C-alpha cells in the first residue's frame, strides 16, 4: 500500500479554494490526502489539546507523521540556555504527553527523527540514537539522516542493519546532492510494516542557502517533472515488496503549490484517487452581491 501526503497542511493554497477551506484547512486537506507530516512540532512541543483537535478534525483512516522536537534531535546545539526543559528526560516526556491524543485515536503513523547535517556517523552519535529510541518506548519512530557519512562506502549496509536491529523505520530521501550535508537515495526498508519516503526536491542552490535571510523561501523550491515522478513510481513499487506500507511525503513546498500538484500527479500515475473521489476542484462559491446604498 502506498499513501501519499504533504509536509504540513498550511501552505498549499490551491487545496483551499472551495468555500470554507481557508478557515478549516486540516479538514479540507483530508479531502485530498489520507496522511500528513506535522512540522510545527519541530519548533515547539504542541499542547495535547491541539493534538486532540487535529485527531477529531480528520477521518478515521487519516494518519499523522509527527516530526520530533528540535531539542530531541540536536538541532538546538549552542542554544541550551534557551531550552525550555530541565533535562532530556523531561523533554521527551513532554513530547510523549503531547502526542498521546493522536496515539489514542489510532492516528499516529510514526514520529520522524530528522537529524541535522552535522550529525555524522560516529560511536557517540550511535549512542544518542539508541538513547532516543529507548526513551520513545513502543512509539513507531522513523529515522532520517542528513550527513552522508551514514551511507558512505562501507557504511550503507551497516547503517541499515543498525536501523533494523534497533527498531528504526528507514526514511528514503530525495534531495539535492550538495556535499556531506545531504544523503543519496537509499532504496531500502528496515521495517516490515512501514517505510517513509520524503521528497525534498532537487534545488541545489536553495539547499545550500541555509543562513541566508530568505532560505526558507527557496530551500524547497522545486517542481518534479513527469519523468522524475515516473522514476519514483517505479521505485515505490519496489519498496512495497519490502514493507507492507510506504508513506510518501512531498516537502517541495516553498512555492505553495508544487508539493500538492506533484503529490496529486503521482497519485494519478499510481491509479489512486483522493479521498474526495475526484481530482476536480470545485470553483469557490461566489459571495452574494452587495447592493450599493448609493445607486
Short mmCIF file of C-alpha atoms in Angstrom, two decimals:
data_model
loop_
_atom_site.label_atom_id
_atom_site.label_comp_id
_atom_site.label_asym_id
_atom_site.label_seq_id
_atom_site.Cartn_x
_atom_site.Cartn_y
_atom_site.Cartn_z
CA UNK A 1 0.00 0.00 0.00
CA UNK A 2 1.26 3.46 -0.92
CA UNK A 3 -0.07 6.52 0.90
CA UNK A 4 0.80 9.98 -0.40
CA UNK A 5 0.68 13.26 1.51
CA UNK A 6 2.40 16.56 2.16
CA UNK A 7 4.67 18.05 4.78
CA UNK A 8 2.32 20.42 6.59
CA UNK A 9 -1.16 21.46 5.56
CA UNK A 10 -0.96 25.24 5.81
CA UNK A 11 0.99 26.26 2.69
CA UNK A 12 -0.98 24.66 -0.12
CA UNK A 13 -3.40 27.38 -1.17
CA UNK A 14 -4.84 25.54 -4.18
CA UNK A 15 -6.38 22.93 -1.88
CA UNK A 16 -8.49 25.52 -0.05
CA UNK A 17 -10.15 27.39 -2.89
CA UNK A 18 -13.56 25.94 -2.11
CA UNK A 19 -15.82 27.79 0.28
CA UNK A 20 -14.73 27.41 3.89
CA UNK A 21 -11.47 25.67 3.02
CA UNK A 22 -9.21 28.52 4.09
CA UNK A 23 -10.87 28.64 7.52
CA UNK A 24 -10.76 24.87 8.08
CA UNK A 25 -7.57 23.79 6.39
CA UNK A 26 -6.96 20.42 8.02
CA UNK A 27 -10.45 19.03 7.28
CA UNK A 28 -10.16 20.43 3.75
CA UNK A 29 -6.70 18.86 3.37
CA UNK A 30 -8.09 15.50 4.50
CA UNK A 31 -10.41 15.52 1.48
CA UNK A 32 -7.32 15.29 -0.73
CA UNK A 33 -4.86 13.14 1.25
CA UNK A 34 -5.00 10.49 3.98
CA UNK A 35 -1.72 11.39 5.64
CA UNK A 36 0.26 14.48 6.60
CA UNK A 37 3.52 15.37 8.29
CA UNK A 38 3.23 17.71 11.26
CA UNK A 39 6.18 20.12 11.13
CA UNK A 40 5.15 22.58 13.85
CA UNK A 41 6.20 20.05 16.50
CA UNK A 42 9.80 20.51 15.39
CA UNK A 43 9.75 24.15 16.54
CA UNK A 44 7.75 23.67 19.74
CA UNK A 45 6.10 20.80 21.56
CA UNK A 46 2.41 21.39 20.97
CA UNK A 47 -0.34 21.25 23.57
CA UNK A 48 -2.15 17.89 23.86
CA UNK A 49 -5.44 19.75 23.41
CA UNK A 50 -4.32 20.86 19.95
CA UNK A 51 -3.35 17.32 19.01
CA UNK A 52 -6.76 16.16 20.21
CA UNK A 53 -8.42 18.71 17.92
CA UNK A 54 -6.36 17.54 14.94
CA UNK A 55 -7.44 13.99 15.64
CA UNK A 56 -11.11 14.98 15.82
CA UNK A 57 -10.85 17.11 12.65
CA UNK A 58 -9.79 14.17 10.48
CA UNK A 59 -11.44 10.96 9.25
CA UNK A 60 -10.93 7.64 10.99
CA UNK A 61 -8.44 6.40 8.37
CA UNK A 62 -6.29 9.54 8.47
CA UNK A 63 -2.71 9.23 9.76
CA UNK A 64 -0.11 11.70 11.08
CA UNK A 65 3.66 11.62 10.85
CA UNK A 66 4.81 13.88 13.67
CA UNK A 67 8.24 15.47 13.48
CA UNK A 68 10.31 15.21 16.66
CA UNK A 69 11.04 18.44 18.53
CA UNK A 70 14.37 20.02 17.53
CA UNK A 71 15.81 19.64 21.02
CA UNK A 72 15.34 15.88 20.70
CA UNK A 73 17.48 15.71 17.56
CA UNK A 74 20.31 18.06 18.45
CA UNK A 75 19.29 20.95 16.21
CA UNK A 76 19.43 23.37 19.13
CA UNK A 77 23.17 22.99 19.75
CA UNK A 78 24.75 26.10 21.21
CA UNK A 79 21.39 27.32 22.47
CA UNK A 80 21.00 25.34 25.67
CA UNK A 81 20.21 28.48 27.62
CA UNK A 82 17.06 28.79 25.55
CA UNK A 83 15.93 25.21 26.16
CA UNK A 84 12.57 25.23 27.98
CA UNK A 85 13.23 21.84 29.61
CA UNK A 86 15.30 20.96 32.64
CA UNK A 87 16.60 17.76 31.12
CA UNK A 88 16.31 15.49 28.12
CA UNK A 89 14.13 13.17 30.17
CA UNK A 90 11.54 15.89 30.83
CA UNK A 91 11.71 17.00 27.18
CA UNK A 92 10.95 13.52 25.84
CA UNK A 93 8.24 13.05 28.47
CA UNK A 94 6.57 16.31 27.38
CA UNK A 95 6.67 15.25 23.74
CA UNK A 96 5.14 11.86 24.53
CA UNK A 97 2.39 13.55 26.53
CA UNK A 98 1.70 15.90 23.62
CA UNK A 99 1.27 13.14 21.02
CA UNK A 100 -0.81 10.91 23.30
CA UNK A 101 -4.19 12.06 21.86
CA UNK A 102 -3.05 11.20 18.32
CA UNK A 103 -1.93 7.79 19.57
CA UNK A 104 -5.14 7.21 21.47
CA UNK A 105 -7.13 7.95 18.32
CA UNK A 106 -5.10 5.34 16.42
CA UNK A 107 -3.87 8.02 14.01
CA UNK A 108 -0.13 8.08 14.69
CA UNK A 109 1.79 6.59 11.79
CA UNK A 110 5.27 7.46 13.12
CA UNK A 111 7.39 10.07 14.83
CA UNK A 112 10.08 11.36 12.48
CA UNK A 113 13.55 11.93 13.93
CA UNK A 114 15.40 14.05 11.40
CA UNK A 115 18.98 14.64 12.49
CA UNK A 116 20.95 17.72 11.36
CA UNK A 117 23.65 17.91 8.66
CA UNK A 118 26.42 17.92 11.26
CA UNK A 119 25.20 14.68 12.88
CA UNK A 120 27.87 12.43 11.40
CA UNK A 121 28.32 8.68 11.72
CA UNK A 122 30.26 8.15 14.96
CA UNK A 123 30.13 6.00 18.07
CA UNK A 124 28.82 8.85 20.31
CA UNK A 125 26.04 9.60 17.82
CA UNK A 126 25.10 5.92 17.58
CA UNK A 127 24.71 6.00 21.36
CA UNK A 128 22.50 9.10 21.05
CA UNK A 129 20.25 7.22 18.63
CA UNK A 130 19.97 4.27 20.98
CA UNK A 131 19.04 6.54 23.89
CA UNK A 132 16.42 8.42 21.86
CA UNK A 133 14.80 5.21 20.66
CA UNK A 134 14.71 3.80 24.19
CA UNK A 135 13.04 6.96 25.51
CA UNK A 136 10.29 6.65 22.89
CA UNK A 137 9.29 3.21 24.11
CA UNK A 138 6.91 1.42 21.73
CA UNK A 139 6.15 4.53 19.65
CA UNK A 140 6.99 3.85 15.97
CA UNK A 141 9.95 6.06 15.05
CA UNK A 142 11.35 6.89 11.61
CA UNK A 143 14.95 7.97 11.17
CA UNK A 144 16.27 10.49 8.64
CA UNK A 145 19.93 11.40 8.31
CA UNK A 146 21.36 14.48 6.63
CA UNK A 147 25.09 13.64 6.84
CA UNK A 148 26.27 11.42 4.01
CA UNK A 149 28.76 9.52 6.20
CA UNK A 150 25.95 7.19 7.31
CA UNK A 151 25.67 5.86 3.77
CA UNK A 152 29.25 6.21 2.54
CA UNK A 153 31.11 3.27 1.04
CA UNK A 154 31.31 0.50 3.58
CA UNK A 155 28.72 2.09 5.91
CA UNK A 156 25.45 1.82 3.99
CA UNK A 157 24.67 -1.78 4.92
CA UNK A 158 25.93 -1.30 8.48
CA UNK A 159 23.63 1.71 8.95
CA UNK A 160 20.62 -0.17 7.55
CA UNK A 161 21.39 -3.18 9.74
CA UNK A 162 21.58 -0.89 12.77
CA UNK A 163 18.21 0.68 11.92
CA UNK A 164 16.56 -2.72 11.58
CA UNK A 165 18.17 -4.11 14.73
CA UNK A 166 17.24 -1.08 16.86
CA UNK A 167 13.68 -0.81 15.52
CA UNK A 168 14.02 2.37 13.43
CA UNK A 169 11.88 2.88 10.32
CA UNK A 170 14.12 3.81 7.41
CA UNK A 171 13.43 7.10 5.60
CA UNK A 172 14.22 7.17 1.89
CA UNK A 173 15.07 10.74 0.86
CA UNK A 174 15.23 12.56 -2.45
CA UNK A 175 17.24 15.74 -2.02
CA UNK A 176 19.94 17.77 -3.78
CA UNK A 177 23.39 16.20 -3.74
CA UNK A 178 25.23 19.12 -2.19
CA UNK A 179 28.18 17.74 -0.28
CA UNK A 180 28.39 15.95 3.03
CA UNK A 181 25.23 17.63 4.34
CA UNK A 182 23.00 15.59 2.05
CA UNK A 183 22.36 11.90 1.52
CA UNK A 184 21.72 9.87 -1.63
CA UNK A 185 18.55 7.95 -2.37
CA UNK A 186 18.92 4.79 -0.31
CA UNK A 187 16.24 2.47 -1.62
CA UNK A 188 15.81 0.08 1.28
CA UNK A 189 13.48 -0.89 4.11
CA UNK A 190 14.26 -1.72 7.72
CA UNK A 191 10.71 -2.29 8.96
CA UNK A 192 8.27 -4.85 7.57
CA UNK A 193 5.27 -2.63 8.28
CA UNK A 194 6.36 0.82 7.10
CA UNK A 195 8.91 2.73 5.05
CA UNK A 196 8.87 6.51 4.93
CA UNK A 197 9.75 8.48 1.78
CA UNK A 198 10.38 12.23 1.91
CA UNK A 199 10.79 14.20 -1.32
CA UNK A 200 12.62 17.45 -0.68
CA UNK A 201 13.15 18.48 -4.31
CA UNK A 202 16.45 18.89 -6.13
CA UNK A 203 17.16 22.59 -5.79
CA UNK A 204 20.88 22.51 -5.06
CA UNK A 205 21.23 26.29 -4.80
CA UNK A 206 18.35 26.53 -2.37
CA UNK A 207 19.67 23.60 -0.36
CA UNK A 208 22.93 25.47 0.21
CA UNK A 209 21.16 28.69 1.22
CA UNK A 210 20.95 27.91 4.96
CA UNK A 211 21.79 31.01 6.96
CA UNK A 212 20.62 33.37 4.23
CA UNK A 213 17.70 35.69 5.05
CA UNK A 214 15.38 34.04 2.52
CA UNK A 215 16.49 30.41 2.92
CA UNK A 216 13.04 29.22 3.98
CA UNK A 217 11.58 30.65 0.77
CA UNK A 218 14.00 28.92 -1.61
CA UNK A 219 15.31 25.76 0.07
CA UNK A 220 12.42 23.57 -1.11
CA UNK A 221 11.56 25.49 -4.29
CA UNK A 222 11.35 22.71 -6.84
CA UNK A 223 8.79 21.09 -9.11
CA UNK A 224 9.29 17.44 -10.01
CA UNK A 225 9.00 16.72 -13.71
CA UNK A 226 6.92 13.86 -15.06
CA UNK A 227 9.96 11.70 -15.82
CA UNK A 228 11.22 12.12 -12.25
CA UNK A 229 7.85 11.14 -10.81
CA UNK A 230 7.70 8.10 -13.10
CA UNK A 231 11.07 7.01 -11.68
CA UNK A 232 9.63 7.37 -8.19
CA UNK A 233 6.50 5.42 -9.12
CA UNK A 234 8.73 2.50 -10.15
CA UNK A 235 10.85 2.83 -7.01
CA UNK A 236 7.76 2.87 -4.79
CA UNK A 237 6.56 -0.31 -6.42
CA UNK A 238 9.80 -1.99 -5.42
CA UNK A 239 9.58 -0.62 -1.87
CA UNK A 240 6.09 -2.10 -1.42
CA UNK A 241 7.71 -5.52 -1.81
CA UNK A 242 9.87 -4.71 1.22
CA UNK A 243 7.30 -3.06 3.52
CA UNK A 244 3.56 -3.51 3.79
CA UNK A 245 3.03 0.27 3.69
CA UNK A 246 5.03 3.07 2.09
CA UNK A 247 4.23 6.64 3.11
CA UNK A 248 5.34 9.31 0.63
CA UNK A 249 5.58 12.92 1.81
CA UNK A 250 6.26 15.80 -0.55
CA UNK A 251 8.32 18.57 1.05
CA UNK A 252 8.99 20.68 -2.06
CA UNK A 253 6.58 23.28 -0.74
CA UNK A 254 8.38 26.64 -0.96
CA UNK A 255 6.14 27.79 -3.82
CA UNK A 256 2.89 26.99 -2.04
CA UNK A 257 1.61 24.69 -4.79
CA UNK A 258 4.37 22.47 -6.25
CA UNK A 259 4.15 19.87 -3.47
CA UNK A 260 0.39 19.44 -3.75
CA UNK A 261 0.46 19.39 -7.55
CA UNK A 262 3.25 16.81 -7.63
CA UNK A 263 1.55 14.64 -4.99
CA UNK A 264 -1.70 14.56 -6.94
CA UNK A 265 0.21 13.90 -10.16
CA UNK A 266 1.93 10.89 -8.56
CA UNK A 267 -1.39 9.62 -7.22
CA UNK A 268 -2.81 9.73 -10.74
CA UNK A 269 0.21 7.82 -12.07
CA UNK A 270 -0.41 5.11 -9.46
CA UNK A 271 -4.11 4.90 -10.26
CA UNK A 272 -5.17 6.41 -6.94
CA UNK A 273 -7.96 8.88 -6.27
CA UNK A 274 -8.08 11.45 -3.46
CA UNK A 275 -10.49 10.63 -0.61
CA UNK A 276 -12.96 13.09 -2.17
CA UNK A 277 -13.19 10.71 -5.15
CA UNK A 278 -12.04 13.15 -7.80
CA UNK A 279 -9.12 15.35 -8.80
CA UNK A 280 -11.54 18.07 -9.86
CA UNK A 281 -11.56 21.18 -7.72
CA UNK A 282 -14.94 22.85 -7.50
CA UNK A 283 -14.89 26.60 -8.08
CA UNK A 284 -15.22 28.70 -4.95
CA UNK A 285 -18.73 29.81 -4.12
CA UNK A 286 -19.39 33.34 -5.19
CA UNK A 287 -20.08 35.82 -2.46
CA UNK A 288 -23.62 37.26 -2.59
CA UNK A 289 -23.69 40.55 -4.44
CA UNK A 290 -23.84 43.54 -2.13
CA UNK A 291 -26.26 46.23 -3.30
CA UNK A 292 -24.93 49.72 -3.05
CA UNK A 293 -26.96 52.13 -0.94
CA UNK A 294 -25.93 54.95 -3.24
CA UNK A 295 -27.08 53.58 -6.59
#
